[in-house]
mmCIF file of C-alpha atoms in Angstrom:
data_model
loop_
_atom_site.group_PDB
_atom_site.id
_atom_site.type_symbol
_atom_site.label_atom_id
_atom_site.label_comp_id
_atom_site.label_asym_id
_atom_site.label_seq_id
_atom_site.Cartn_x
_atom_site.Cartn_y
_atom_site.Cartn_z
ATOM 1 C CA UNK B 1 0.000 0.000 0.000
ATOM 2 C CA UNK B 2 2.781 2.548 0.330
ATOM 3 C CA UNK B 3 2.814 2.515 -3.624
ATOM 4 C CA UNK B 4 -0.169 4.546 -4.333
ATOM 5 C CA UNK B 5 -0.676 5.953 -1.019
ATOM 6 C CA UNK B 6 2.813 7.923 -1.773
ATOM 7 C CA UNK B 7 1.638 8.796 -5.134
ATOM 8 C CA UNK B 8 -1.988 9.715 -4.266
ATOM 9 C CA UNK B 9 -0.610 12.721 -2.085
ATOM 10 C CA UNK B 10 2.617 13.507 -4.344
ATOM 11 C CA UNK B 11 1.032 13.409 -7.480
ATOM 12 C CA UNK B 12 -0.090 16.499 -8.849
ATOM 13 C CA UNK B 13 -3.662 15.379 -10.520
ATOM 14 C CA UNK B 14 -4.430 15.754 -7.276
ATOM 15 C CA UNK B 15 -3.624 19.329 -6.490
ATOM 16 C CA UNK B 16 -5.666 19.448 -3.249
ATOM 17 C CA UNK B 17 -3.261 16.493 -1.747
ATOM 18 C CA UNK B 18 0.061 16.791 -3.581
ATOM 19 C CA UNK B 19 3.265 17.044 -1.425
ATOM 20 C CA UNK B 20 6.528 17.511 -2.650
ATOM 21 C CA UNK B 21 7.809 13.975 -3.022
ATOM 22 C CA UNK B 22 11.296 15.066 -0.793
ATOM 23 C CA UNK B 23 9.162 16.617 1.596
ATOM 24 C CA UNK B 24 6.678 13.826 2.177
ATOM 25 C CA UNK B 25 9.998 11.352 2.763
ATOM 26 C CA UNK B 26 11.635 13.882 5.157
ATOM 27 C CA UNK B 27 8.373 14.336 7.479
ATOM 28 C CA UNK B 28 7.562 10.257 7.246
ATOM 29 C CA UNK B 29 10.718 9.418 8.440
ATOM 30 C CA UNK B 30 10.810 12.158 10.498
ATOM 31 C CA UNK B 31 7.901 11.402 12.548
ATOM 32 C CA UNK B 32 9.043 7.780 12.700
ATOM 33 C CA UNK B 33 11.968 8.810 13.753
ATOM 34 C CA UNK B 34 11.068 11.318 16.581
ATOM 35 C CA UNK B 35 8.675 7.991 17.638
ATOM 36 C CA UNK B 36 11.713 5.668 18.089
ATOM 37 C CA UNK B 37 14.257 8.147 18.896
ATOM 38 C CA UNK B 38 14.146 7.422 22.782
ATOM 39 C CA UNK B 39 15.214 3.694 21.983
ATOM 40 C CA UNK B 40 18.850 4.893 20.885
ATOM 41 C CA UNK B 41 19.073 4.479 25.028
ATOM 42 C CA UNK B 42 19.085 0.907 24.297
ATOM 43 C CA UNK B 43 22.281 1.064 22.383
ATOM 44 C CA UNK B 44 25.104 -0.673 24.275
ATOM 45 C CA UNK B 45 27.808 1.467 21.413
ATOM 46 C CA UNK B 46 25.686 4.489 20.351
ATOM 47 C CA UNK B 47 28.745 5.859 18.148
ATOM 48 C CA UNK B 48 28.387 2.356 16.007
ATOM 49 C CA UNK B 49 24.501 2.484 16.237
ATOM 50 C CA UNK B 50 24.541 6.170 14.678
ATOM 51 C CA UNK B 51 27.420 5.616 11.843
ATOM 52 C CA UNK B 52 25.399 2.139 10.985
ATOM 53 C CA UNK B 53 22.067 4.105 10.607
ATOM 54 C CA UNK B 54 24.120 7.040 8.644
ATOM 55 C CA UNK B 55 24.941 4.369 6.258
ATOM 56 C CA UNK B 56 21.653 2.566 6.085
ATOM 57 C CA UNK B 57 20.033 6.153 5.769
ATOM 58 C CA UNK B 58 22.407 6.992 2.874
ATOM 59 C CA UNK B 59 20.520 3.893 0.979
ATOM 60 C CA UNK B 60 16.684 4.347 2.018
ATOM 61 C CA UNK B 61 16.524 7.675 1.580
ATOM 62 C CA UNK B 62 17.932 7.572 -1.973
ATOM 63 C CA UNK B 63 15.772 4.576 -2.514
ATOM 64 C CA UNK B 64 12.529 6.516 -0.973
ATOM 65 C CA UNK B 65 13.414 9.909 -2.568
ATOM 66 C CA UNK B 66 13.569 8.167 -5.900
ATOM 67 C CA UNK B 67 10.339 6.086 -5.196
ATOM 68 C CA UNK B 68 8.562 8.737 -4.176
ATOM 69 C CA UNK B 69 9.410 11.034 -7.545
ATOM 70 C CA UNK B 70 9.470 8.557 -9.848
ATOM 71 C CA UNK B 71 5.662 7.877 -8.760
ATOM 72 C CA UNK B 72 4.892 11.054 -9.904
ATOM 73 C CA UNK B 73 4.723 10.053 -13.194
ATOM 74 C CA UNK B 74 4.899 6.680 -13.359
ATOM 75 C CA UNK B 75 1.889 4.259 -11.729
ATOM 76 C CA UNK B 76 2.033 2.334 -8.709
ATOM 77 C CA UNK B 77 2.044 -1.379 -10.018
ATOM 78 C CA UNK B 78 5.038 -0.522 -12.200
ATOM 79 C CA UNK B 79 7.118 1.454 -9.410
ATOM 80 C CA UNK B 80 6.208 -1.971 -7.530
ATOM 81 C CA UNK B 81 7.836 -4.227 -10.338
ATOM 82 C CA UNK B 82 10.864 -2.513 -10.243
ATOM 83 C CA UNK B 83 11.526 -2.511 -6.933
ATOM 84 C CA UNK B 84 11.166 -6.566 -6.787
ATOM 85 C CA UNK B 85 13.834 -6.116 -8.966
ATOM 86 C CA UNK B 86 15.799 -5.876 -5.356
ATOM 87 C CA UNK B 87 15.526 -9.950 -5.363
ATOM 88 C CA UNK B 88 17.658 -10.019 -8.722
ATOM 89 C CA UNK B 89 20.423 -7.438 -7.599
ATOM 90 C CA UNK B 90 20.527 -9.038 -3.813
ATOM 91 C CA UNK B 91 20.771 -13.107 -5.347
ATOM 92 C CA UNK B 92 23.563 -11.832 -7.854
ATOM 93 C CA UNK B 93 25.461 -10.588 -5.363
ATOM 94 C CA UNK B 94 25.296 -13.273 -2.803
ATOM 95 C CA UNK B 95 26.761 -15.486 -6.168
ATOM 96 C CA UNK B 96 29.832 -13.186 -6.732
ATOM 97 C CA UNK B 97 30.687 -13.301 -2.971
ATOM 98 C CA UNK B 98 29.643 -17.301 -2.363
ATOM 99 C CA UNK B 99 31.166 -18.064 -5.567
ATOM 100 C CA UNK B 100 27.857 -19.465 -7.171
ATOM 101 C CA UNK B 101 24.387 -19.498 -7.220
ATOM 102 C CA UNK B 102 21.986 -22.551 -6.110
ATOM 103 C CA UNK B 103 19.230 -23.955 -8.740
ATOM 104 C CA UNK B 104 16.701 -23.061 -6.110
ATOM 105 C CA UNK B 105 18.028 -19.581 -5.518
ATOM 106 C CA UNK B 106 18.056 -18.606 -9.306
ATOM 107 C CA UNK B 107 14.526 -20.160 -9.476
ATOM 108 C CA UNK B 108 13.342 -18.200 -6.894
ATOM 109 C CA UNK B 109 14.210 -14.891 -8.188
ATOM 110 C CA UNK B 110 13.213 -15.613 -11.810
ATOM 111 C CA UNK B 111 9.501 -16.932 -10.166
ATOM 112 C CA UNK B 112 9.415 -13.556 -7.952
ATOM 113 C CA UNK B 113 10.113 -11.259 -10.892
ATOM 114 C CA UNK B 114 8.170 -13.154 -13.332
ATOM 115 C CA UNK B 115 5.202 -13.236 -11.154
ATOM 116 C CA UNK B 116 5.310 -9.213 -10.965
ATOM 117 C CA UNK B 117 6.264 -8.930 -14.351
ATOM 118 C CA UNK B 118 2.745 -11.076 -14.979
ATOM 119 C CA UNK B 119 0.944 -9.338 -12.500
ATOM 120 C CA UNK B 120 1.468 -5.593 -13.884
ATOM 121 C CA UNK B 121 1.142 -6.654 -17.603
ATOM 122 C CA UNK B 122 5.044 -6.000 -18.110
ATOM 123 C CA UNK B 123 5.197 -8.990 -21.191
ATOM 124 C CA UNK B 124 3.202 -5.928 -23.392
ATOM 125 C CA UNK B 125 6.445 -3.373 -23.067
ATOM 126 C CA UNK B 126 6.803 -0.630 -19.831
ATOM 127 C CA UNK B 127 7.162 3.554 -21.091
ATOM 128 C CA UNK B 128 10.099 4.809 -20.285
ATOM 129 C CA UNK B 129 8.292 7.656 -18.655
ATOM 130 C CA UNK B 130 10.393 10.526 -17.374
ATOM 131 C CA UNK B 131 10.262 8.675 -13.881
ATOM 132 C CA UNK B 132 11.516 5.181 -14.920
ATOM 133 C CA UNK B 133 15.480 5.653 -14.072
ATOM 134 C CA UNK B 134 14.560 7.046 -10.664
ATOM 135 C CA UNK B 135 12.391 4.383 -10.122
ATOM 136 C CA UNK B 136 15.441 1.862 -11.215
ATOM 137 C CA UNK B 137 17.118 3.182 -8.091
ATOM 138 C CA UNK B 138 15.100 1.255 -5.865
ATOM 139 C CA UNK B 139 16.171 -2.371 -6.555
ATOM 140 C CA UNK B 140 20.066 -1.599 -5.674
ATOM 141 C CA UNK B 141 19.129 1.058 -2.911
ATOM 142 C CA UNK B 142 16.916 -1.308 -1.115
ATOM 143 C CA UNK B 143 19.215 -4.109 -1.970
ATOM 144 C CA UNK B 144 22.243 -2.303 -0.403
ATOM 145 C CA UNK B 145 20.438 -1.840 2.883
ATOM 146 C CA UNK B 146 19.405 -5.110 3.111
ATOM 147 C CA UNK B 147 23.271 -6.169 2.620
ATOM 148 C CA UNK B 148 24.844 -3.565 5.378
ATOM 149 C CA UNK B 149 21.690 -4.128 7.677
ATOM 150 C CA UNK B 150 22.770 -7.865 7.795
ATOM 151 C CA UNK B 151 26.588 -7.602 8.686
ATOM 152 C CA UNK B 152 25.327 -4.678 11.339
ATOM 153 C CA UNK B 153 22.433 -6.580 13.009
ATOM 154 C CA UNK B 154 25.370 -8.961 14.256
ATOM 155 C CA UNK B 155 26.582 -6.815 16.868
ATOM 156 C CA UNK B 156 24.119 -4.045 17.004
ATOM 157 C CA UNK B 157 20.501 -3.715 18.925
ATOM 158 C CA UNK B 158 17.717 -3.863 16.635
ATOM 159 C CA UNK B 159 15.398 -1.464 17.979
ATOM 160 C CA UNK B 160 18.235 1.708 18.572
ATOM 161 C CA UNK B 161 19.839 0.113 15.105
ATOM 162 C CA UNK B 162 15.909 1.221 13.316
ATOM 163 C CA UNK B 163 15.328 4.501 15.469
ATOM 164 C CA UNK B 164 18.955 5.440 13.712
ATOM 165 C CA UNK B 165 17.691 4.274 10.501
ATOM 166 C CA UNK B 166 14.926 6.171 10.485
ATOM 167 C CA UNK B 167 16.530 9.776 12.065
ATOM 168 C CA UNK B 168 19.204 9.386 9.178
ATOM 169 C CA UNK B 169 16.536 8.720 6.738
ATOM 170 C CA UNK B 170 14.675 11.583 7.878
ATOM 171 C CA UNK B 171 17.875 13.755 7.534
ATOM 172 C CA UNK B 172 19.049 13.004 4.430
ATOM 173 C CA UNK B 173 15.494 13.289 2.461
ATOM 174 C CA UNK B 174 15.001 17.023 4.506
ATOM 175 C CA UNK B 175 18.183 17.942 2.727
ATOM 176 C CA UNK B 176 16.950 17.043 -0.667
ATOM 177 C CA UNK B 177 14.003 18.636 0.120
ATOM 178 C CA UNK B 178 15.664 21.859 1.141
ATOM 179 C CA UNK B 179 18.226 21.575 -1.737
ATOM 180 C CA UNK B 180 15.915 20.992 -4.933
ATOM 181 C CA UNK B 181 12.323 21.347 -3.454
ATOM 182 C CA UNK B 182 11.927 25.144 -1.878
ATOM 183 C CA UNK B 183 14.526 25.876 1.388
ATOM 184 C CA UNK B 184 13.401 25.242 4.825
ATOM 185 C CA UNK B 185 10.707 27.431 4.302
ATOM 186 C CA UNK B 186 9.264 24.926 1.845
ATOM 187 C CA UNK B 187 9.730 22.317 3.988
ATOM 188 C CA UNK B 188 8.022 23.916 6.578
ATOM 189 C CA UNK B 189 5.212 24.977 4.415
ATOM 190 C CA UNK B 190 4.886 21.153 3.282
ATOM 191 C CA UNK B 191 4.287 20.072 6.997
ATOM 192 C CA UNK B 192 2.208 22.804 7.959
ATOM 193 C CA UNK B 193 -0.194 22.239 5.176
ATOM 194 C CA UNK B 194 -0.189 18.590 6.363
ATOM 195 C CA UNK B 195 -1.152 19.043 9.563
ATOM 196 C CA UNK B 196 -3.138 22.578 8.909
ATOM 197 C CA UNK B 197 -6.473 20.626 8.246
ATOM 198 C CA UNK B 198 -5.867 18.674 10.994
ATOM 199 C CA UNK B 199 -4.455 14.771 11.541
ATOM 200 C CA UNK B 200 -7.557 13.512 9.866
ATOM 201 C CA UNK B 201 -7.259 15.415 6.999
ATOM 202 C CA UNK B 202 -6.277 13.169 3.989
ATOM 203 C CA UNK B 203 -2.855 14.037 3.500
ATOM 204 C CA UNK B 204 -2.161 13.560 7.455
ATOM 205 C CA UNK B 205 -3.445 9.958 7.526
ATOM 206 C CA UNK B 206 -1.688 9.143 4.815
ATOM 207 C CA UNK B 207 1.529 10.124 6.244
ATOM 208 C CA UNK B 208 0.706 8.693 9.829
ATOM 209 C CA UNK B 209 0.005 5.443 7.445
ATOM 210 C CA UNK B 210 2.953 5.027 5.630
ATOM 211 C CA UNK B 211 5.101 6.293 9.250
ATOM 212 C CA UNK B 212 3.481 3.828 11.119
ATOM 213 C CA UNK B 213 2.826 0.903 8.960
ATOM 214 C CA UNK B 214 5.194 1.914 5.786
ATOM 215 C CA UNK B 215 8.344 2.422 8.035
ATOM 216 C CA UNK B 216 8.284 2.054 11.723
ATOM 217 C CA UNK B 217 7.117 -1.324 11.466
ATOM 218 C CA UNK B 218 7.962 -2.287 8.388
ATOM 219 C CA UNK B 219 11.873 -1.062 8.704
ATOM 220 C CA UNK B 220 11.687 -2.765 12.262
ATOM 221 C CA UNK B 221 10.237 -6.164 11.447
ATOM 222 C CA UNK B 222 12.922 -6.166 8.487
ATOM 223 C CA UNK B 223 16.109 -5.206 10.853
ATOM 224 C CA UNK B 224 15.264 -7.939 13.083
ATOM 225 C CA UNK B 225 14.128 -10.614 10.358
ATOM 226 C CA UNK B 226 18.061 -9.873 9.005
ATOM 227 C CA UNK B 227 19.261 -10.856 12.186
ATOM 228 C CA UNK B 228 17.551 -14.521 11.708
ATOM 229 C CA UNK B 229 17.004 -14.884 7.601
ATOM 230 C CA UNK B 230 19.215 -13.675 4.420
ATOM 231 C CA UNK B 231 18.910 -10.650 2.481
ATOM 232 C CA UNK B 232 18.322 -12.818 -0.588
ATOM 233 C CA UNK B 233 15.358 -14.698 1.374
ATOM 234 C CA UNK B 234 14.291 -10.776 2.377
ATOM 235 C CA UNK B 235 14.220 -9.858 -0.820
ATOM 236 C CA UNK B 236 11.435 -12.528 -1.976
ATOM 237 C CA UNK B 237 9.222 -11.958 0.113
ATOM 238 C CA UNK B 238 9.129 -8.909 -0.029
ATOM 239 C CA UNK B 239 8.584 -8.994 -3.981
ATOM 240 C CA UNK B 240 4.898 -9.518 -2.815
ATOM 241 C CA UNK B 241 4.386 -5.861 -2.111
ATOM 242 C CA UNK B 242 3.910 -5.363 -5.474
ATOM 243 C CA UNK B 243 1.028 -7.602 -5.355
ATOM 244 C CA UNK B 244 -0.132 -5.711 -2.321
ATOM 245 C CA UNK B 245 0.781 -2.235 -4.391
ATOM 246 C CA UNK B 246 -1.687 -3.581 -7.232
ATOM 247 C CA UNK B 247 -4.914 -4.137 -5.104
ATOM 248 C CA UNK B 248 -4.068 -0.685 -3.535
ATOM 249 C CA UNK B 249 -3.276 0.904 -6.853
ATOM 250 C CA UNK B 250 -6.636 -0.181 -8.189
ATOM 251 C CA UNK B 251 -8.592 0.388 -4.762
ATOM 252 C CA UNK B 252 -7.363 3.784 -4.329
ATOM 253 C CA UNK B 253 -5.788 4.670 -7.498
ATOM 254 C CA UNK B 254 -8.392 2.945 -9.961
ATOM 255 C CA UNK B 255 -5.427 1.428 -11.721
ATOM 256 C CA UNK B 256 -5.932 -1.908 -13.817
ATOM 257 C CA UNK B 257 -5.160 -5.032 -11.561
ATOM 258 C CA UNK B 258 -3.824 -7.827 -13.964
ATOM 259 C CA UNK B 259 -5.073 -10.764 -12.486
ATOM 260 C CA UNK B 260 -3.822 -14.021 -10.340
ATOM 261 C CA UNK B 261 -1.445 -15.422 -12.184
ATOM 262 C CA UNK B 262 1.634 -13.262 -11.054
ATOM 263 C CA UNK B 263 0.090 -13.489 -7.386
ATOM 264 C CA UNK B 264 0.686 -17.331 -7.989
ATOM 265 C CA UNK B 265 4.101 -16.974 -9.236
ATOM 266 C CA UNK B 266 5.286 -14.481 -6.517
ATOM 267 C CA UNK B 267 4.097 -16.994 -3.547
ATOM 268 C CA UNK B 268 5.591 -19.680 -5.879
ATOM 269 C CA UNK B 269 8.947 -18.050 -5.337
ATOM 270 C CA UNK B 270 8.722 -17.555 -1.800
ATOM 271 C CA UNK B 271 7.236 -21.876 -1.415
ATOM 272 C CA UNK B 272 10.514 -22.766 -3.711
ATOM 273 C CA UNK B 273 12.531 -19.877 -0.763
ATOM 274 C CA UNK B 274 10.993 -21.289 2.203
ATOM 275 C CA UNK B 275 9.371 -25.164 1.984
ATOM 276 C CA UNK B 276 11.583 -28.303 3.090
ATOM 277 C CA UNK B 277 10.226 -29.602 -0.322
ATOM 278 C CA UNK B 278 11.795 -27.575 -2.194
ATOM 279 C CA UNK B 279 15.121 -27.626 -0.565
ATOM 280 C CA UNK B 280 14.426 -24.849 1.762
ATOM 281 C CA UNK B 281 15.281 -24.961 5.299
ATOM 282 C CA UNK B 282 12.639 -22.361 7.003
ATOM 283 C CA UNK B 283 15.631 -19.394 6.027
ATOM 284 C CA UNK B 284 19.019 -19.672 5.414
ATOM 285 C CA UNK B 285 20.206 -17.596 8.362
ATOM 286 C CA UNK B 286 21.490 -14.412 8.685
ATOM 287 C CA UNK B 287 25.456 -14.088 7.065
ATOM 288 C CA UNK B 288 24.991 -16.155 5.192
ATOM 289 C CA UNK B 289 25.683 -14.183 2.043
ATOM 290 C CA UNK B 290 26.929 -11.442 2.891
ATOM 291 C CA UNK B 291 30.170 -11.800 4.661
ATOM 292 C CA UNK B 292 32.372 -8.627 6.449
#
């Protein structure tokens, strides 16, 4: 759902919503952030915690900036199909540092991307609108952050380790909001027409939505799955967000839905991930791709 709810308020059809893109990252994360901030207590090194969420930061916000542009011309389902491209970019670099890639693992990520391929009609050709290449950011961003969250989640608090995320992610994305949306002033103005209408007012639920259930526990419940499961395993299932972006594009959005058939594939690829039957062990274990 944080596919078209992102676009429905940055998109400017809808002139009584729209939010700069920047600015709807920055004050997302920010509230997140101000939420979790009093968990950095728990944070036996708080020097590491902080330089490990500077780094992770560098990687969402670029990946949420972009996301968050890019869907203001391009449509929900096919922001959604390239970011499952994250499975691809995370499986081919757990085979350059293991060496090699497993039958399952390559079948995996070919059944995830397939299935969202199928499900958002990508077999008929995707425009390259002028939001495509930002959108391409998201596969390695996300990937990346999967990567450094593993090796960090070996020796660092989960909980402090997200509140950093999300304060870094915050920071960086009000930068680019001061730098190339409108100054501090803009920024300002961005949150104040938020909240001016009140917290029920659409664009104010939609940003208490994607803070609450679009990053605090979202970016939380991924930090502490790395500590137990692989990026690559990460990666898949999360490919079935764009399966989730696709009944919210065409609930909210009225976009076309493209039917079951990708839905099929996706959970295909995480059965083939997961299942004893297929050679899957219940997850592979954190480190085990990713190395120092």
């Amino acid at each position: 759902m944080n596919f078209p709810v992102t676009k429905l308020v940055t998109d400017s059809s809808t002139p009584a919503l729209t939010v700069p893109p920047g600015s709807f990252v920055a004050i997302r994360f920010g509230l997140a952030g101000l939420a979790f901030s009093p968990l950095l207590a728990r944070s036996e090194d708080l020097g590491k915690t902080l330089r490990a969420g500077a780094e992770v930061g560098i990687y969402l916000a670029l990946g949420y900036v972009s996301q968050a542009v890019g869907l203001v011309t391009e449509g929900a389902g096919e922001a959604g199909f390239l970011c499952s491209l994250q499975v691809v970019f995370v499986t081919l670099v757990g085979a350059v540092r293991k060496g090699g890639i497993t039958f399952r693992e390559g079948l995996s990520a070919m059944l995830a991307v397939a299935g969202v391929g199928v499900l958002e009609g990508i077999g008929g050709g995707m425009e390259l609108g002028p939001g495509f290449w930002l959108l391409m950011l998201q596969p390695f961003m996300f990937g990346m952050s999967y990567l450094r969250i593993e090796k960090y989640m070996k020796s660092t608090d989960s909980l402090s380790f997200t509140a950093s995320q999300l304060i870094f992610t915050a920071l960086f994305a009000g930068i680019y909001s001061v730098v190339g949306e409108g100054g501090v002033e803009g920024l300002a103005g961005s949150f104040g027409g938020i909240v001016g209408d009140g917290w029920l007012s659409p664009q104010a639920l939609a940003v208490a939505y994607t803070a609450v259930f679009g990053t605090i526990i979202s970016i939380a419940l991924e930090t502490e799955a790395l500590k137990h499961v692989s990026p690559r395993e990460t990666s898949v299932v999360l490919t079935t967000e764009p399966l989730i972006a696709g009944l919210g594009g065409a609930w909210l959005l009225h976009e076309q839905f493209q039917g079951w058939l990708g839905a099929a594939l996706i959970l295909g690829a995480s059965a083939v991930t997961f299942l004893p039957a297929f050679g899957g062990e219940g997850g592979e274990g954190g480190g085990g791709e990713t190395g120092e």
